[in-house]
Coordinates of C-alpha atoms in Angstrom, one line a residue:
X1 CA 35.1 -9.2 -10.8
X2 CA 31.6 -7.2 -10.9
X3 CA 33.2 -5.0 -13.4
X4 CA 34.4 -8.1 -15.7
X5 CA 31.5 -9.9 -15.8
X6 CA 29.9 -6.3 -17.0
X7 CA 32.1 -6.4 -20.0
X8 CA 31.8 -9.6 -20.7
X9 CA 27.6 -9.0 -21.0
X10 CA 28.1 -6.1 -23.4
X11 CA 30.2 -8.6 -25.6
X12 CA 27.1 -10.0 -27.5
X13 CA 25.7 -6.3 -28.1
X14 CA 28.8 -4.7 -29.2
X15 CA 29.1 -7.7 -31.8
X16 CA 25.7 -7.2 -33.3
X17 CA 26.6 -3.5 -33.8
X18 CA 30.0 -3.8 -35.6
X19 CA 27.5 -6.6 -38.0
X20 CA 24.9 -4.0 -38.7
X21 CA 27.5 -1.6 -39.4
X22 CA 29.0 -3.7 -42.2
X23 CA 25.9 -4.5 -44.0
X24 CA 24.3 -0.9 -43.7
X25 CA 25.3 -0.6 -47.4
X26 CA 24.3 -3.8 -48.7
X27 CA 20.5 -3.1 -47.7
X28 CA 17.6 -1.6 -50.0
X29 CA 16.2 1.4 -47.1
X30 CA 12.8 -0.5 -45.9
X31 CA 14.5 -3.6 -44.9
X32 CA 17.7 -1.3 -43.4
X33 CA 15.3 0.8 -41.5
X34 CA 13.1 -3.1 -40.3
X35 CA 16.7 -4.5 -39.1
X36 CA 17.8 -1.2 -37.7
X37 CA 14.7 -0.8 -35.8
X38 CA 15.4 -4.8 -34.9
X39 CA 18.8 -4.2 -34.3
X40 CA 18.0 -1.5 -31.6
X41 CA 15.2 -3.6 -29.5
X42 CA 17.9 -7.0 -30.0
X43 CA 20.8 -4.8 -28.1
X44 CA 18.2 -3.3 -25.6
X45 CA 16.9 -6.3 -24.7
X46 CA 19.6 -7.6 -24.2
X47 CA 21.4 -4.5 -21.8
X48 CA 18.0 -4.8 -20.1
X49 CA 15.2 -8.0 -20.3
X50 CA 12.8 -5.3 -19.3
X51 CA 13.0 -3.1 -21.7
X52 CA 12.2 -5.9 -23.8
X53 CA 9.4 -6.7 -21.9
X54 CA 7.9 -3.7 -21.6
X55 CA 8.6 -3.3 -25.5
X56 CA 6.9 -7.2 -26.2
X57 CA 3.6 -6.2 -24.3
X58 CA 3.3 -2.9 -25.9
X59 CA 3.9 -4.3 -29.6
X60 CA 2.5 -7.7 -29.7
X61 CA -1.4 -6.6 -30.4
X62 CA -0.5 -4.7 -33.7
X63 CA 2.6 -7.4 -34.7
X64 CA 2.0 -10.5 -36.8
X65 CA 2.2 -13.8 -34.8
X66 CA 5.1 -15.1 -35.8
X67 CA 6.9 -11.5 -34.9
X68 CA 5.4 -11.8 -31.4
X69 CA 6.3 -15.6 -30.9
X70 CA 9.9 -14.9 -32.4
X71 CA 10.3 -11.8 -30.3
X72 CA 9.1 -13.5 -27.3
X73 CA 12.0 -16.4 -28.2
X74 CA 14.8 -14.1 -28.2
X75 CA 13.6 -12.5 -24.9
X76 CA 13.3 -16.1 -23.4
X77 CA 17.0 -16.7 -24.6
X78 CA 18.3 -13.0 -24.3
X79 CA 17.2 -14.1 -20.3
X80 CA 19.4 -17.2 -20.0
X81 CA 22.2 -15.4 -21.7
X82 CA 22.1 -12.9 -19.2
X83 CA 21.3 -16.0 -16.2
X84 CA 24.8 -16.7 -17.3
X85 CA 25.8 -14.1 -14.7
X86 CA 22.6 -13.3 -12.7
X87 CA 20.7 -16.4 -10.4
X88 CA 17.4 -17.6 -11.8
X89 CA 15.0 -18.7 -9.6
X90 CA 11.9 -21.5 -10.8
X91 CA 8.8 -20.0 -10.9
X92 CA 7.7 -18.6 -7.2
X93 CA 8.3 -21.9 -5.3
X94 CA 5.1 -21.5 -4.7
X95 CA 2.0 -24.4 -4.7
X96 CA 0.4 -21.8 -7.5
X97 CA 2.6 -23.0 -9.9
X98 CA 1.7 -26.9 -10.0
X99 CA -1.0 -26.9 -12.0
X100 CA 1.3 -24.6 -15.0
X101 CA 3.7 -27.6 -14.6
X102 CA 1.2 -30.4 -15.0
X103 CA -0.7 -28.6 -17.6
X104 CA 2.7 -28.4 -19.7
X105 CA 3.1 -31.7 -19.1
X106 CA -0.2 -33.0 -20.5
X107 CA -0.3 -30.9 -23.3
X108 CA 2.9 -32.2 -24.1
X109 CA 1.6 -35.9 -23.9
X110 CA -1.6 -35.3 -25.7
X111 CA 1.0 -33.6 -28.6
X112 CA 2.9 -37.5 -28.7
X113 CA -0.6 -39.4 -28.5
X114 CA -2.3 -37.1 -30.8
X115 CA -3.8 -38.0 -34.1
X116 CA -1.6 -35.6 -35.9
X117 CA 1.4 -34.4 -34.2
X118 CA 2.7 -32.3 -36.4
X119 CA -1.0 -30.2 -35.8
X120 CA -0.5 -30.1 -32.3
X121 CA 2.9 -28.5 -32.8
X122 CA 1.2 -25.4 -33.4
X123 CA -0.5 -25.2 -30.1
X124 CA 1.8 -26.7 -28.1
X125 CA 4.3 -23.9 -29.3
X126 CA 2.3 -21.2 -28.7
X127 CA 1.6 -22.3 -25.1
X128 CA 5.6 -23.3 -24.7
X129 CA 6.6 -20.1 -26.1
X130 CA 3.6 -18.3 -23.8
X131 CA 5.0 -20.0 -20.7
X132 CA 8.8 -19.4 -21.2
X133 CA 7.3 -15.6 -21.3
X134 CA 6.3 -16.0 -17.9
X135 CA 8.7 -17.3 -16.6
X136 CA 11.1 -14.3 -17.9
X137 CA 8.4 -11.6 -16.5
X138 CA 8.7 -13.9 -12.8
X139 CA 12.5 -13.7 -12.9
X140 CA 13.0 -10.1 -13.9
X141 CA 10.1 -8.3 -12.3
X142 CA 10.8 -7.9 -8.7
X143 CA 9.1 -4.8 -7.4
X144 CA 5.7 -2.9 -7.5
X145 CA 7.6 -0.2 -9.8
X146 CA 8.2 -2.2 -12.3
X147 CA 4.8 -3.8 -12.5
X148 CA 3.3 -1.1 -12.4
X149 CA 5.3 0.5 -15.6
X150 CA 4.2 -2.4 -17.1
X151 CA 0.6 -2.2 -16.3
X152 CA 0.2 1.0 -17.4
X153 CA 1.9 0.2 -20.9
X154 CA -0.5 -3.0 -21.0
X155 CA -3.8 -0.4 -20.2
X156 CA -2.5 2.1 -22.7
X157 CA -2.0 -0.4 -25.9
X158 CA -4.9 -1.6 -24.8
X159 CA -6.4 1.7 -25.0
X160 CA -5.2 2.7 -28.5
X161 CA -6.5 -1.1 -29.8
X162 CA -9.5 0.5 -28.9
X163 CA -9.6 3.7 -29.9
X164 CA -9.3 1.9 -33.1
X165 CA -12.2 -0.4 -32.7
X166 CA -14.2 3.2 -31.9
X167 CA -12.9 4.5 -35.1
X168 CA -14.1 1.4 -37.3
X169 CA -17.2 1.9 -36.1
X170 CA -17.5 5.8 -36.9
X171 CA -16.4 5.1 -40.3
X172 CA -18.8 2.4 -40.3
X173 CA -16.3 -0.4 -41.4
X174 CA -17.8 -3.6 -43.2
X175 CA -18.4 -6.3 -41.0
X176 CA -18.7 -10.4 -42.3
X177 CA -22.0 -11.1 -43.0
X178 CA -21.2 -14.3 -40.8
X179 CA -21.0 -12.5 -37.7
X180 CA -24.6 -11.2 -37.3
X181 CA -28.0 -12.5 -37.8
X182 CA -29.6 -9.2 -39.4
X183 CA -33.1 -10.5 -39.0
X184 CA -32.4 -11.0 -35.3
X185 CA -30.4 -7.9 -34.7
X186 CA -32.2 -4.9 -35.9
X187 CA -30.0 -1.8 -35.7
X188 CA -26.5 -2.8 -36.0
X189 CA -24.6 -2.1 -39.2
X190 CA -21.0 -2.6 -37.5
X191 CA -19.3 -4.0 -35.1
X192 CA -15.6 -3.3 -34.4
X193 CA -12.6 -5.7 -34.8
X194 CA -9.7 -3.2 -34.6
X195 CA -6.5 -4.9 -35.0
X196 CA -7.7 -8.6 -34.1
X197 CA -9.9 -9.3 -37.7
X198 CA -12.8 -10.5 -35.5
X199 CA -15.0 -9.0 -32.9
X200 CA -15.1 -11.7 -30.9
X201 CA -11.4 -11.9 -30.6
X202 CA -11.1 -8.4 -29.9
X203 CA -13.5 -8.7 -26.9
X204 CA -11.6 -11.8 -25.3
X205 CA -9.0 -9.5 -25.3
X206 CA -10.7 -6.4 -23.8
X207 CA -12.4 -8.2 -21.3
X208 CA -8.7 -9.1 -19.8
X209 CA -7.8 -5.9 -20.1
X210 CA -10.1 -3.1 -18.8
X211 CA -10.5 -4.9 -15.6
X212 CA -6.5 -3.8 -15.0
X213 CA -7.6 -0.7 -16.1
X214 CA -10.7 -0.3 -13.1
X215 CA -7.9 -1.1 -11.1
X216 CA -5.2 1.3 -12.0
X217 CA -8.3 3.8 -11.6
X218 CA -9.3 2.5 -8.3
X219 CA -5.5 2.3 -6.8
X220 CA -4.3 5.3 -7.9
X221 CA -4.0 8.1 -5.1
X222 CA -3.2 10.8 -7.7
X223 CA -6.0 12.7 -9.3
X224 CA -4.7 13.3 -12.5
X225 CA -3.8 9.5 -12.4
X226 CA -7.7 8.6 -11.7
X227 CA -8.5 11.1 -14.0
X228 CA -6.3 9.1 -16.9
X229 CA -7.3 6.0 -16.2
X230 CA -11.2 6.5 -15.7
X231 CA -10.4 7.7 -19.5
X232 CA -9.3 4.4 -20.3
X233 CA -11.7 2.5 -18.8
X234 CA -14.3 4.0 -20.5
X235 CA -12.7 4.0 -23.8
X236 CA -12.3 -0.1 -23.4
X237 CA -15.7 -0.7 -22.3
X238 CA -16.5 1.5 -25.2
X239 CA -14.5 -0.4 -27.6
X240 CA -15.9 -3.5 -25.8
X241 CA -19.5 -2.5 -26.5
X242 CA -19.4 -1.6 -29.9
X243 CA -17.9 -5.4 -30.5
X244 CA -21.3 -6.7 -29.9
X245 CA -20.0 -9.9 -28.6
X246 CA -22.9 -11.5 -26.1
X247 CA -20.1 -13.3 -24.6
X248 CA -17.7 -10.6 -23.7
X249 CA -20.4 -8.5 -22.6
X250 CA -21.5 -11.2 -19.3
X251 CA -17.7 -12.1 -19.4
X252 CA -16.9 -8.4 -18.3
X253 CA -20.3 -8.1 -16.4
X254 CA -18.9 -11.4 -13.6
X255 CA -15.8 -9.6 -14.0
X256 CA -16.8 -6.7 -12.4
X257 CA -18.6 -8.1 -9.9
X258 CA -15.8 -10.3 -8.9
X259 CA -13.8 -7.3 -8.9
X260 CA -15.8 -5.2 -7.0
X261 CA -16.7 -8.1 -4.4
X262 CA -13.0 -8.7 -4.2
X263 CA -12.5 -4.3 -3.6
X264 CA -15.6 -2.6 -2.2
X265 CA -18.4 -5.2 -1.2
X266 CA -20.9 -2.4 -0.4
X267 CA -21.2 -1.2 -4.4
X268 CA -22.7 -4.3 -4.8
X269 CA -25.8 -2.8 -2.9
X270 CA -25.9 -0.1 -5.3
X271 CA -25.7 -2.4 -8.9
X272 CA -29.4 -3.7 -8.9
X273 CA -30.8 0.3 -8.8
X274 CA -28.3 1.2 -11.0
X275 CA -28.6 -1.7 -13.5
X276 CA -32.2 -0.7 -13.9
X277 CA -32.0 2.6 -14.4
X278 CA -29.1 2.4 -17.3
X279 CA -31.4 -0.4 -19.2
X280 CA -33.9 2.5 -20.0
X281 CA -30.8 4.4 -21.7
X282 CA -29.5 1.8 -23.4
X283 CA -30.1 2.0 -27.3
X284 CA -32.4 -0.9 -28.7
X285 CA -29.5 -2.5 -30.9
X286 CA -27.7 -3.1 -27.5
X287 CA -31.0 -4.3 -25.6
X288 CA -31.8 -6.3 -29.0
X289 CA -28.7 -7.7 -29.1
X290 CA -28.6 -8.6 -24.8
X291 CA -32.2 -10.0 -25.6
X292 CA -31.3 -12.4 -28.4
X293 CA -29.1 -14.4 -26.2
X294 CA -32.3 -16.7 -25.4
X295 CA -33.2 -16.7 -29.0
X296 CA -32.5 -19.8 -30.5
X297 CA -33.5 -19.2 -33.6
X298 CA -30.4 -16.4 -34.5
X299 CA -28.1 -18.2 -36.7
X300 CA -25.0 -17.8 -33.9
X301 CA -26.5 -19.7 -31.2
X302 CA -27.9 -22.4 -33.7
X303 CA -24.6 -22.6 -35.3
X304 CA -22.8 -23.4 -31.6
X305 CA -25.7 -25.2 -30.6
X306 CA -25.3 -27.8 -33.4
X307 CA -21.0 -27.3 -33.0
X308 CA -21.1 -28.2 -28.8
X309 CA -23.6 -31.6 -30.1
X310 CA -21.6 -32.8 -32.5
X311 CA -18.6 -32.1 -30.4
X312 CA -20.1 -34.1 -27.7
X313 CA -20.1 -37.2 -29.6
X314 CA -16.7 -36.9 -30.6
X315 CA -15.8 -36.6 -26.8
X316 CA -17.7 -39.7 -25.9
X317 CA -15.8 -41.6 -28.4
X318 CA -12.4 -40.3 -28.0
X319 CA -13.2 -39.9 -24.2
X320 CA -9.9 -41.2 -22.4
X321 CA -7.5 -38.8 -23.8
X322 CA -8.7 -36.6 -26.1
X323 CA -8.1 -36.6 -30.2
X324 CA -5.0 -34.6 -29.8
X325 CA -3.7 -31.2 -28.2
X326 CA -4.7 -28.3 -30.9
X327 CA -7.5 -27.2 -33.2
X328 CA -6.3 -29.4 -35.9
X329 CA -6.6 -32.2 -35.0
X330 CA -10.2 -31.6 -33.3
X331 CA -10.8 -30.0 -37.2
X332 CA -9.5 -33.1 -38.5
X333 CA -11.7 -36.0 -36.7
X334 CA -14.5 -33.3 -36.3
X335 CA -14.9 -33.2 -40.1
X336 CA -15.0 -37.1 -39.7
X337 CA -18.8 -36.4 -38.4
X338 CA -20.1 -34.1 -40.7
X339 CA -18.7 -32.3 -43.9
X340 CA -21.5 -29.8 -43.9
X341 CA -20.1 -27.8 -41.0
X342 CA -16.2 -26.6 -41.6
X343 CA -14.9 -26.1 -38.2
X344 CA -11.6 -25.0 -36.6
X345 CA -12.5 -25.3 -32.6
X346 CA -16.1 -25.8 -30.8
X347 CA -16.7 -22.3 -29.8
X348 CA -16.5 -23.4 -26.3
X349 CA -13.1 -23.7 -24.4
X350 CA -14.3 -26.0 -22.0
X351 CA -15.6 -28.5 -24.7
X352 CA -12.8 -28.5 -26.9
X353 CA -10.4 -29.1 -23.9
X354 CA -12.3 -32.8 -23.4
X355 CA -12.4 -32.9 -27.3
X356 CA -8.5 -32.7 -27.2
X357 CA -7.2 -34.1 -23.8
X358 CA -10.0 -35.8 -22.8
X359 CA -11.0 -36.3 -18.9
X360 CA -6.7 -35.6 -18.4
X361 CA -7.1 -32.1 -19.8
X362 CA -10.3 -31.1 -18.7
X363 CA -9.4 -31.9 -15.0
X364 CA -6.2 -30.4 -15.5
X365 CA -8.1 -26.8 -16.8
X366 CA -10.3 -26.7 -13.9
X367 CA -7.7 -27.9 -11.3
X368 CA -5.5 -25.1 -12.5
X369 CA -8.5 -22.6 -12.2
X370 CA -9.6 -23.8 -8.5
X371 CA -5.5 -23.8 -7.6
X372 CA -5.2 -20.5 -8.8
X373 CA -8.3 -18.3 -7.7
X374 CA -7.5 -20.0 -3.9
X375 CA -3.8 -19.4 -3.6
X376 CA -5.0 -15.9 -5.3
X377 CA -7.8 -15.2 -3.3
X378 CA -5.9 -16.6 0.2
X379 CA -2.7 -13.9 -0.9
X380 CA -6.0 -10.6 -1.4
X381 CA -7.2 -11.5 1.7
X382 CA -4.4 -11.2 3.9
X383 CA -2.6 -8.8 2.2
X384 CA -2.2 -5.5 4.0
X385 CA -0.3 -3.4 1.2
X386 CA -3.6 -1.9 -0.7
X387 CA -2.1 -1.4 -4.2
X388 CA -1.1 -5.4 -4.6
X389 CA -4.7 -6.4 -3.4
X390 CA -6.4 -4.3 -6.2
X391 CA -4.2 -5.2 -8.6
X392 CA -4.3 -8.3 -7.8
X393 CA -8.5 -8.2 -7.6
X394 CA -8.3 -6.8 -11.2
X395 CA -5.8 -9.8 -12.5
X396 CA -8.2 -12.2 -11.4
X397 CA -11.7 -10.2 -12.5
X398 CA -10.1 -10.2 -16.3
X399 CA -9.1 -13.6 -15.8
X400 CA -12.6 -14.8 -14.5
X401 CA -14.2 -12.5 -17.2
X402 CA -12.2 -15.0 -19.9
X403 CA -13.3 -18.2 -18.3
X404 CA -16.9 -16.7 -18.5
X405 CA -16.6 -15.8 -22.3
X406 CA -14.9 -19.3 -23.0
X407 CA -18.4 -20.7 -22.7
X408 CA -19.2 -19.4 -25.8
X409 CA -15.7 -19.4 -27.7
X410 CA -12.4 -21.4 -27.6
X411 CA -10.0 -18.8 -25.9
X412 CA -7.2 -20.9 -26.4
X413 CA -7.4 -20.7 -30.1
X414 CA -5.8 -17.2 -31.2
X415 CA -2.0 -16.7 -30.4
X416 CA -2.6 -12.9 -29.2
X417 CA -5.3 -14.0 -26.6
X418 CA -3.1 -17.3 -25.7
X419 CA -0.3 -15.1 -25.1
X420 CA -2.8 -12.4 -22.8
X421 CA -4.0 -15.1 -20.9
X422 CA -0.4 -16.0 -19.4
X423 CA 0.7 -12.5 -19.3
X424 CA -2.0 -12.4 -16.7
X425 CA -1.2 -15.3 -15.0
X426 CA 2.7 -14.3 -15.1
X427 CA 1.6 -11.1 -13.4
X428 CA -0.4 -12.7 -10.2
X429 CA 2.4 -15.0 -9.8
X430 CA 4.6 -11.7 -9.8
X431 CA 2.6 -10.1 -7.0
X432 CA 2.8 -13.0 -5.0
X433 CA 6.3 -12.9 -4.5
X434 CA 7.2 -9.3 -4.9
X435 CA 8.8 -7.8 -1.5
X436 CA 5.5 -6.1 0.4
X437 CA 6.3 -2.8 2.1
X438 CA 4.2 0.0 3.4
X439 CA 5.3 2.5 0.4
X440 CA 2.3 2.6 -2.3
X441 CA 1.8 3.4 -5.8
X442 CA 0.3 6.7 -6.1

């Protein structure tokens, strides 16, 4: 019987390759070699979801959305083919996943209610397609092996997106006049994007990252491991740096300290001495830039200033349930209240929630976030197995370090840092219900 149903789950795979084979001579060479290379991650994926996991987190940085989204599709339907012969289990049966099930609900409502459906599609996609994504990692990834392989492919596409963002700065890249008041930030010519097209985007991203990174540094028992991954860390808060984002900078500053409250309480003694000593090394662009956070008069923080007013008055008159689920239509009735200020979201993630799902979705984000860090927090604190609770404190101090920045931008806006976001959550629910045994990750 075992071997049967075996032969019946190469069926789909063998197909595909007899296909490929008969229209290997039909093809002009580029788009042969793009459905070969297609081909081979299709018939992977599906002779193992993981591979196409581990393939879908490496990738989907450098791919173009629609690649990633339709990738993550066939994944999410390469998994129910294969559920045809293996059991799938919902979520982790745990009360973690509550608020995910209420929050699809509501954004599905506030899709139907909104003022324009068809631009809440968009989001609500992304988020669907997001979600199914997490549910595959839940179903397939069921042992500290496994995550682990896939934490260390997440650190180290992580680390060449920002090797990249180091090289646009050495080359000295041209940068949008729109993202930097000159007058107010003497010194700084550049500041890195790498493969996101916007600084700010790139350090929403590294901020969720390089926390997983500390960890893999601080859980690894192995020397040359440390060694490797004390590289990384330093080459993402490098990267991070040089993207001169305000926000990411604090966002991966209460990251840390949640992480290392969460790991090793007693460095926080040592932060304050250490803090002031590395301010008189800092370069003045960096100190300039830290210091112009309180200046109102830099074109950024008048620009969100004047975005987070007018966007206030649209959420007391559309109060109840919000305008709609998505950036458009916020960009639609936003542009009702002035035409002087083109906007696509309010630069504030906590703002445009209430501007889209009113009081509904706003309690929904922040029940989600108090559901989550407890049910997280209660599994750190009793668990014994050392390589799950630091994991597990680096999961949450890139998470926190994202709520932090999405004061100051919408971090539910870009598909790549959507699609980050519940990777992260996928991977705490994960390491909840993962077997626990005394072996470790060295």
């Amino acid at each position: 019987m075992i071997e049967k149903l075996k032969r019946r789950e190469l069926f789909l795979p063998i197909c595909l390759g007899i296909l490929f084979g008969l229209i290997y001579f039909k093809l002009p060479l580029k788009l042969f070699t793009f459905l070969f290379i297609g081909m081979l991650v299709a018939i992977l994926t599906l002779y193992n979801i993981k591979i196409g996991i581990i393939i879908s987190i490496f990738a989907y940085p450098y791919m173009p959305d629609i690649l990633n989204l339709l990738f993550m599709i066939f994944i999410f339907f390469a998994f129910i083919y294969r559920g045809i012969f293996r059991k799938i289990n919902p979520l982790t049966k745990d009360p973690i996943d509550v608020p995910i099930a209420i929050f699809v609900l509501v954004i599905i409502m506030s899709t139907i209610t909104s003022v324009s459906p068809g631009g809440s599609f968009r989001d609500l996609a992304l988020h669907l397609i997001s979600i199914s994504f997490v549910f595959v990692i839940i179903n397939t990834i069921n042992d500290k092996e496994d995550l682990n392989n896939i934490f260390v492919v997440l650190v180290m596409t992580g680390t060449l997106v920002a090797l990249y963002g180091i090289y646009q700065y050495n080359i000295k890249i041209d940068m949008e006049a729109k993202w930097l008041d000159a007058a107010n930030n003497e010194g700084i010519t550049t500041r890195v994007f790498s493969v996101f097209g916007n600084p700010n985007i790139l350090a929403e991203y590294l901020v969720m990252i390089t926390p997983i990174s500390v960890a893999m540094f601080w859980s690894s028992k192995k020397m040359y491991k440390k060694f490797i991954f004390l590289i990384t860390s330093l080459i993402l808060v490098a990267s991070l740096v040089l993207t001169f984002s305000r926000g990411g900078w604090l966002g991966f500053a209460i990251g840390m300290l949640i992480f290392i409250f969460l790991v090793e309480k007693r460095l926080l003694l040592l932060l304050i001495p250490v803090a002031l000593i590395a301010v008189n090394f800092l370069p003045s662009s960096i100190v300039n830039r830290i210091t112009s956070i309180k200046n109102l008069s830099d074109s950024s923080n008048s620009y969100r200033i004047r975005l987070w007013k007018i966007t206030l008055e649209l959420i007391r008159d559309n109060l109840p349930i919000g305008v709609g689920f998505g950036h458009l239509p916020f960009k639609k009735i936003f542009e009702t209240y002035t035409r002087a200020m083109p906007t696509y979201h309010s630069h504030n993630t906590y703002l445009q929630v209430m501007a889209e799902m009113g009081i509904i979705g706003i309690v929904v984000l922040f029940t989600f976030i108090i559901v989550f860090y407890k049910y997280s927090i209660k599994e750190l604190i009793k668990e014994e197995d050392k390589w799950v609770k630091t994991m597990t404190a680096g999961i949450i101090s890139g998470l926190g370090a994202i709520f932090v920045h999405g004061v100051v931008e919408n971090i539910f806006y870009m598909p790549k840092i959507i699609t980050t976001f519940w990777i992260l959550v996928s991977f705490i629910l994960v390491l909840i219900r993962i077997p626990k045994n005394p072996e470790e990750i060295s």
